[in-house]
């Protein structure tokens, strides 16, 4: 039981802790202190569903329908390019942001909860790598644990939950670094570049 739990925790963290579109979005929401818990829980819940699909063996159905991954690839690339353009626009022509307290962002420039969660879902479910890593890879490794494969899954799910909560709330510690509009422009510029590069990689892989 415990070896499987630890193995799932380790592999889960190794797959989740990386610079990517989803993590950058969670980081930005954490710094802005906007819908932090909701965003973190949606990411963790999405991972939990995907892990369960892989461990249950349903990932074989997806493997039999490669077109589904291709649809996610192109839709994800289009979404990431659009998000990159929005981030680039914020970096080039920033809206008014607070210069002292990131907790008091004017309502006019705050992201609504619905928009934040929809963006979070799109960054998760339109990423073809999430199916390759979370469903196929985790599912394949879990199958080697036999009867304790669900303990392996539990470890991976806990890794996801712990990571997204830590990232979202830990980002608040960076708040003082983002008391200047220049810092926000730099962050949005980085986000735009990373999103565009990920989109390009998806296109080239297709």
mmCIF file of C-alpha atoms in Angstrom:
data_model
loop_
_atom_site.group_PDB
_atom_site.id
_atom_site.type_symbol
_atom_site.label_atom_id
_atom_site.label_comp_id
_atom_site.label_asym_id
_atom_site.label_seq_id
_atom_site.Cartn_x
_atom_site.Cartn_y
_atom_site.Cartn_z
ATOM 1 C CA UNK A 1 0.000 0.000 0.000
ATOM 2 C CA UNK A 2 2.535 2.599 1.139
ATOM 3 C CA UNK A 3 5.064 1.859 -1.641
ATOM 4 C CA UNK A 4 2.320 2.345 -4.228
ATOM 5 C CA UNK A 5 1.119 5.520 -2.514
ATOM 6 C CA UNK A 6 4.655 6.920 -2.462
ATOM 7 C CA UNK A 7 5.278 5.915 -6.086
ATOM 8 C CA UNK A 8 2.104 7.670 -7.204
ATOM 9 C CA UNK A 9 3.035 10.757 -5.212
ATOM 10 C CA UNK A 10 6.512 10.876 -6.730
ATOM 11 C CA UNK A 11 5.473 10.295 -10.333
ATOM 12 C CA UNK A 12 2.525 12.669 -9.969
ATOM 13 C CA UNK A 13 4.771 15.496 -8.778
ATOM 14 C CA UNK A 14 7.350 14.820 -11.481
ATOM 15 C CA UNK A 15 4.682 15.234 -14.159
ATOM 16 C CA UNK A 16 2.911 18.237 -12.634
ATOM 17 C CA UNK A 17 5.782 20.393 -11.376
ATOM 18 C CA UNK A 18 6.936 21.969 -14.625
ATOM 19 C CA UNK A 19 6.650 25.333 -16.324
ATOM 20 C CA UNK A 20 3.542 25.150 -18.452
ATOM 21 C CA UNK A 21 0.413 26.993 -19.456
ATOM 22 C CA UNK A 22 -1.685 25.677 -16.589
ATOM 23 C CA UNK A 23 0.899 26.370 -13.884
ATOM 24 C CA UNK A 24 1.557 29.881 -15.196
ATOM 25 C CA UNK A 25 -2.153 30.644 -15.118
ATOM 26 C CA UNK A 26 -2.476 29.365 -11.543
ATOM 27 C CA UNK A 27 0.584 31.417 -10.577
ATOM 28 C CA UNK A 28 -0.876 34.590 -12.077
ATOM 29 C CA UNK A 29 -4.207 34.067 -10.339
ATOM 30 C CA UNK A 30 -2.385 33.460 -7.073
ATOM 31 C CA UNK A 31 -0.364 36.649 -7.358
ATOM 32 C CA UNK A 32 -3.510 38.637 -8.157
ATOM 33 C CA UNK A 33 -5.373 36.769 -5.383
ATOM 34 C CA UNK A 34 -8.315 36.129 -7.674
ATOM 35 C CA UNK A 35 -10.456 33.019 -7.139
ATOM 36 C CA UNK A 36 -7.358 31.219 -5.850
ATOM 37 C CA UNK A 37 -9.048 28.281 -4.128
ATOM 38 C CA UNK A 38 -11.522 27.707 -6.967
ATOM 39 C CA UNK A 39 -8.789 27.643 -9.612
ATOM 40 C CA UNK A 40 -6.565 25.304 -7.579
ATOM 41 C CA UNK A 41 -9.424 22.913 -6.854
ATOM 42 C CA UNK A 42 -10.560 22.824 -10.490
ATOM 43 C CA UNK A 43 -7.022 21.928 -11.590
ATOM 44 C CA UNK A 44 -6.710 19.220 -8.924
ATOM 45 C CA UNK A 45 -10.194 17.844 -9.627
ATOM 46 C CA UNK A 46 -9.455 17.678 -13.364
ATOM 47 C CA UNK A 47 -6.257 15.776 -12.660
ATOM 48 C CA UNK A 48 -8.119 13.426 -10.319
ATOM 49 C CA UNK A 49 -10.633 12.582 -13.051
ATOM 50 C CA UNK A 50 -7.889 12.006 -15.616
ATOM 51 C CA UNK A 51 -5.879 9.861 -13.198
ATOM 52 C CA UNK A 52 -8.961 7.788 -12.399
ATOM 53 C CA UNK A 53 -9.621 7.314 -16.120
ATOM 54 C CA UNK A 54 -6.070 6.098 -16.673
ATOM 55 C CA UNK A 55 -5.946 3.781 -13.651
ATOM 56 C CA UNK A 56 -9.354 2.277 -14.394
ATOM 57 C CA UNK A 57 -8.171 1.241 -17.828
ATOM 58 C CA UNK A 58 -10.522 3.572 -19.690
ATOM 59 C CA UNK A 59 -7.441 5.196 -21.164
ATOM 60 C CA UNK A 60 -7.381 2.284 -23.604
ATOM 61 C CA UNK A 61 -10.549 3.709 -25.143
ATOM 62 C CA UNK A 62 -8.789 6.986 -25.794
ATOM 63 C CA UNK A 63 -5.835 5.101 -27.224
ATOM 64 C CA UNK A 64 -8.227 3.460 -29.674
ATOM 65 C CA UNK A 65 -9.451 6.906 -30.775
ATOM 66 C CA UNK A 66 -6.295 8.899 -31.604
ATOM 67 C CA UNK A 67 -8.392 11.486 -33.403
ATOM 68 C CA UNK A 68 -9.618 12.709 -29.999
ATOM 69 C CA UNK A 69 -6.066 13.612 -28.980
ATOM 70 C CA UNK A 70 -5.563 15.344 -32.327
ATOM 71 C CA UNK A 71 -8.704 17.429 -31.790
ATOM 72 C CA UNK A 72 -7.401 18.428 -28.367
ATOM 73 C CA UNK A 73 -4.003 19.248 -29.900
ATOM 74 C CA UNK A 74 -5.312 21.698 -32.480
ATOM 75 C CA UNK A 75 -7.977 23.200 -30.245
ATOM 76 C CA UNK A 76 -5.388 23.623 -27.503
ATOM 77 C CA UNK A 77 -2.919 25.266 -29.873
ATOM 78 C CA UNK A 78 -5.573 27.738 -31.037
ATOM 79 C CA UNK A 79 -6.595 28.552 -27.472
ATOM 80 C CA UNK A 80 -2.991 29.006 -26.326
ATOM 81 C CA UNK A 81 -2.237 31.334 -29.230
ATOM 82 C CA UNK A 82 -5.289 33.415 -28.370
ATOM 83 C CA UNK A 83 -4.276 33.552 -24.709
ATOM 84 C CA UNK A 84 -0.708 34.451 -25.709
ATOM 85 C CA UNK A 85 -2.023 37.371 -27.765
ATOM 86 C CA UNK A 86 -4.098 38.607 -24.823
ATOM 87 C CA UNK A 87 -1.086 38.379 -22.510
ATOM 88 C CA UNK A 88 1.086 40.156 -25.082
ATOM 89 C CA UNK A 89 -1.521 42.892 -25.359
ATOM 90 C CA UNK A 90 -1.500 43.323 -21.556
ATOM 91 C CA UNK A 91 2.290 43.520 -21.627
ATOM 92 C CA UNK A 92 2.317 46.031 -24.486
ATOM 93 C CA UNK A 93 -0.645 48.138 -23.382
ATOM 94 C CA UNK A 94 -1.200 47.383 -19.692
ATOM 95 C CA UNK A 95 -4.453 48.182 -17.975
ATOM 96 C CA UNK A 96 -4.346 50.089 -14.720
ATOM 97 C CA UNK A 97 -3.193 47.762 -11.963
ATOM 98 C CA UNK A 98 -2.674 48.532 -8.290
ATOM 99 C CA UNK A 99 0.745 49.930 -7.449
ATOM 100 C CA UNK A 100 0.571 49.165 -3.738
ATOM 101 C CA UNK A 101 -1.807 46.373 -2.829
ATOM 102 C CA UNK A 102 -2.498 43.463 -5.186
ATOM 103 C CA UNK A 103 -5.531 42.531 -3.096
ATOM 104 C CA UNK A 104 -7.373 45.672 -4.143
ATOM 105 C CA UNK A 105 -7.455 45.195 -7.899
ATOM 106 C CA UNK A 106 -10.170 47.441 -9.362
ATOM 107 C CA UNK A 107 -13.305 45.530 -10.328
ATOM 108 C CA UNK A 108 -12.955 46.733 -13.902
ATOM 109 C CA UNK A 109 -9.732 44.785 -14.370
ATOM 110 C CA UNK A 110 -10.509 41.726 -12.253
ATOM 111 C CA UNK A 111 -11.142 38.399 -13.946
ATOM 112 C CA UNK A 112 -14.593 37.012 -13.211
ATOM 113 C CA UNK A 113 -14.795 33.649 -11.481
ATOM 114 C CA UNK A 114 -16.553 32.118 -14.496
ATOM 115 C CA UNK A 115 -13.910 33.379 -16.927
ATOM 116 C CA UNK A 116 -11.088 32.202 -14.668
ATOM 117 C CA UNK A 117 -12.532 28.714 -14.266
ATOM 118 C CA UNK A 118 -13.335 28.335 -17.967
ATOM 119 C CA UNK A 119 -9.792 29.378 -18.830
ATOM 120 C CA UNK A 120 -8.464 26.916 -16.275
ATOM 121 C CA UNK A 121 -10.568 24.090 -17.735
ATOM 122 C CA UNK A 122 -9.484 24.927 -21.277
ATOM 123 C CA UNK A 123 -5.794 25.001 -20.342
ATOM 124 C CA UNK A 124 -6.233 21.587 -18.728
ATOM 125 C CA UNK A 125 -8.528 19.643 -21.041
ATOM 126 C CA UNK A 126 -7.316 21.087 -24.361
ATOM 127 C CA UNK A 127 -3.744 20.069 -23.589
ATOM 128 C CA UNK A 128 -3.010 16.791 -25.402
ATOM 129 C CA UNK A 129 -0.021 16.144 -23.140
ATOM 130 C CA UNK A 130 -2.370 15.766 -20.194
ATOM 131 C CA UNK A 131 -3.816 12.668 -21.853
ATOM 132 C CA UNK A 132 -0.427 11.260 -22.781
ATOM 133 C CA UNK A 133 1.068 11.854 -19.335
ATOM 134 C CA UNK A 134 -1.789 11.654 -16.872
ATOM 135 C CA UNK A 135 -3.997 9.081 -18.575
ATOM 136 C CA UNK A 136 -1.648 6.838 -20.538
ATOM 137 C CA UNK A 137 1.629 7.100 -18.608
ATOM 138 C CA UNK A 138 0.188 7.154 -15.097
ATOM 139 C CA UNK A 139 -2.341 4.506 -16.080
ATOM 140 C CA UNK A 140 0.368 2.240 -17.458
ATOM 141 C CA UNK A 141 2.591 2.595 -14.391
ATOM 142 C CA UNK A 142 -0.392 2.118 -12.069
ATOM 143 C CA UNK A 143 -1.212 -1.185 -13.751
ATOM 144 C CA UNK A 144 2.143 -2.551 -12.570
ATOM 145 C CA UNK A 145 0.997 -2.118 -8.964
ATOM 146 C CA UNK A 146 -1.768 -4.680 -9.307
ATOM 147 C CA UNK A 147 -4.288 -4.612 -6.464
ATOM 148 C CA UNK A 148 -2.695 -1.509 -4.940
ATOM 149 C CA UNK A 149 -2.987 0.535 -8.138
ATOM 150 C CA UNK A 150 -5.680 2.744 -6.562
ATOM 151 C CA UNK A 151 -3.280 3.614 -3.764
ATOM 152 C CA UNK A 152 -0.899 4.661 -6.525
ATOM 153 C CA UNK A 153 -3.715 6.769 -7.964
ATOM 154 C CA UNK A 154 -4.417 8.278 -4.545
ATOM 155 C CA UNK A 155 -0.773 9.297 -4.241
ATOM 156 C CA UNK A 156 -0.839 10.973 -7.664
ATOM 157 C CA UNK A 157 -4.115 12.752 -6.852
ATOM 158 C CA UNK A 158 -2.717 14.013 -3.547
ATOM 159 C CA UNK A 159 0.407 15.246 -5.347
ATOM 160 C CA UNK A 160 -1.771 17.254 -7.722
ATOM 161 C CA UNK A 161 -3.890 18.763 -4.951
ATOM 162 C CA UNK A 162 -0.865 19.634 -2.809
ATOM 163 C CA UNK A 163 0.978 21.188 -5.743
ATOM 164 C CA UNK A 164 -1.835 23.408 -7.006
ATOM 165 C CA UNK A 165 -2.748 24.629 -3.516
ATOM 166 C CA UNK A 166 0.913 25.337 -2.769
ATOM 167 C CA UNK A 167 1.429 27.129 -6.090
ATOM 168 C CA UNK A 168 -1.758 29.179 -5.849
ATOM 169 C CA UNK A 169 -1.324 30.291 -2.249
ATOM 170 C CA UNK A 170 2.471 30.382 -2.334
ATOM 171 C CA UNK A 171 2.247 32.870 -5.194
ATOM 172 C CA UNK A 172 0.983 35.409 -2.672
ATOM 173 C CA UNK A 173 4.511 35.608 -1.300
ATOM 174 C CA UNK A 174 5.469 37.184 -4.629
ATOM 175 C CA UNK A 175 2.860 39.919 -4.148
ATOM 176 C CA UNK A 176 5.362 42.538 -3.057
ATOM 177 C CA UNK A 177 7.337 41.992 -6.231
ATOM 178 C CA UNK A 178 4.265 42.942 -8.260
ATOM 179 C CA UNK A 179 3.494 46.333 -6.751
ATOM 180 C CA UNK A 180 4.704 47.974 -9.946
ATOM 181 C CA UNK A 181 2.981 47.908 -13.356
ATOM 182 C CA UNK A 182 6.369 47.119 -14.879
ATOM 183 C CA UNK A 183 6.522 43.816 -12.987
ATOM 184 C CA UNK A 184 3.104 42.845 -14.323
ATOM 185 C CA UNK A 185 4.184 43.717 -17.862
ATOM 186 C CA UNK A 186 7.248 41.475 -17.480
ATOM 187 C CA UNK A 187 5.125 38.597 -16.129
ATOM 188 C CA UNK A 188 2.570 38.958 -18.912
ATOM 189 C CA UNK A 189 5.392 39.098 -21.440
ATOM 190 C CA UNK A 190 6.809 35.828 -20.090
ATOM 191 C CA UNK A 191 3.351 34.255 -20.130
ATOM 192 C CA UNK A 192 2.820 35.355 -23.743
ATOM 193 C CA UNK A 193 6.139 33.836 -24.854
ATOM 194 C CA UNK A 194 5.635 30.545 -23.001
ATOM 195 C CA UNK A 195 2.048 30.145 -24.221
ATOM 196 C CA UNK A 196 3.088 30.878 -27.809
ATOM 197 C CA UNK A 197 5.991 28.402 -27.623
ATOM 198 C CA UNK A 198 3.745 25.661 -26.233
ATOM 199 C CA UNK A 199 1.177 26.343 -28.974
ATOM 200 C CA UNK A 200 3.942 26.184 -31.591
ATOM 201 C CA UNK A 201 5.201 22.874 -30.194
ATOM 202 C CA UNK A 202 1.672 21.442 -30.427
ATOM 203 C CA UNK A 203 1.361 22.578 -34.039
ATOM 204 C CA UNK A 204 4.740 21.106 -34.986
ATOM 205 C CA UNK A 205 3.906 17.820 -33.263
ATOM 206 C CA UNK A 206 0.739 17.607 -35.338
#
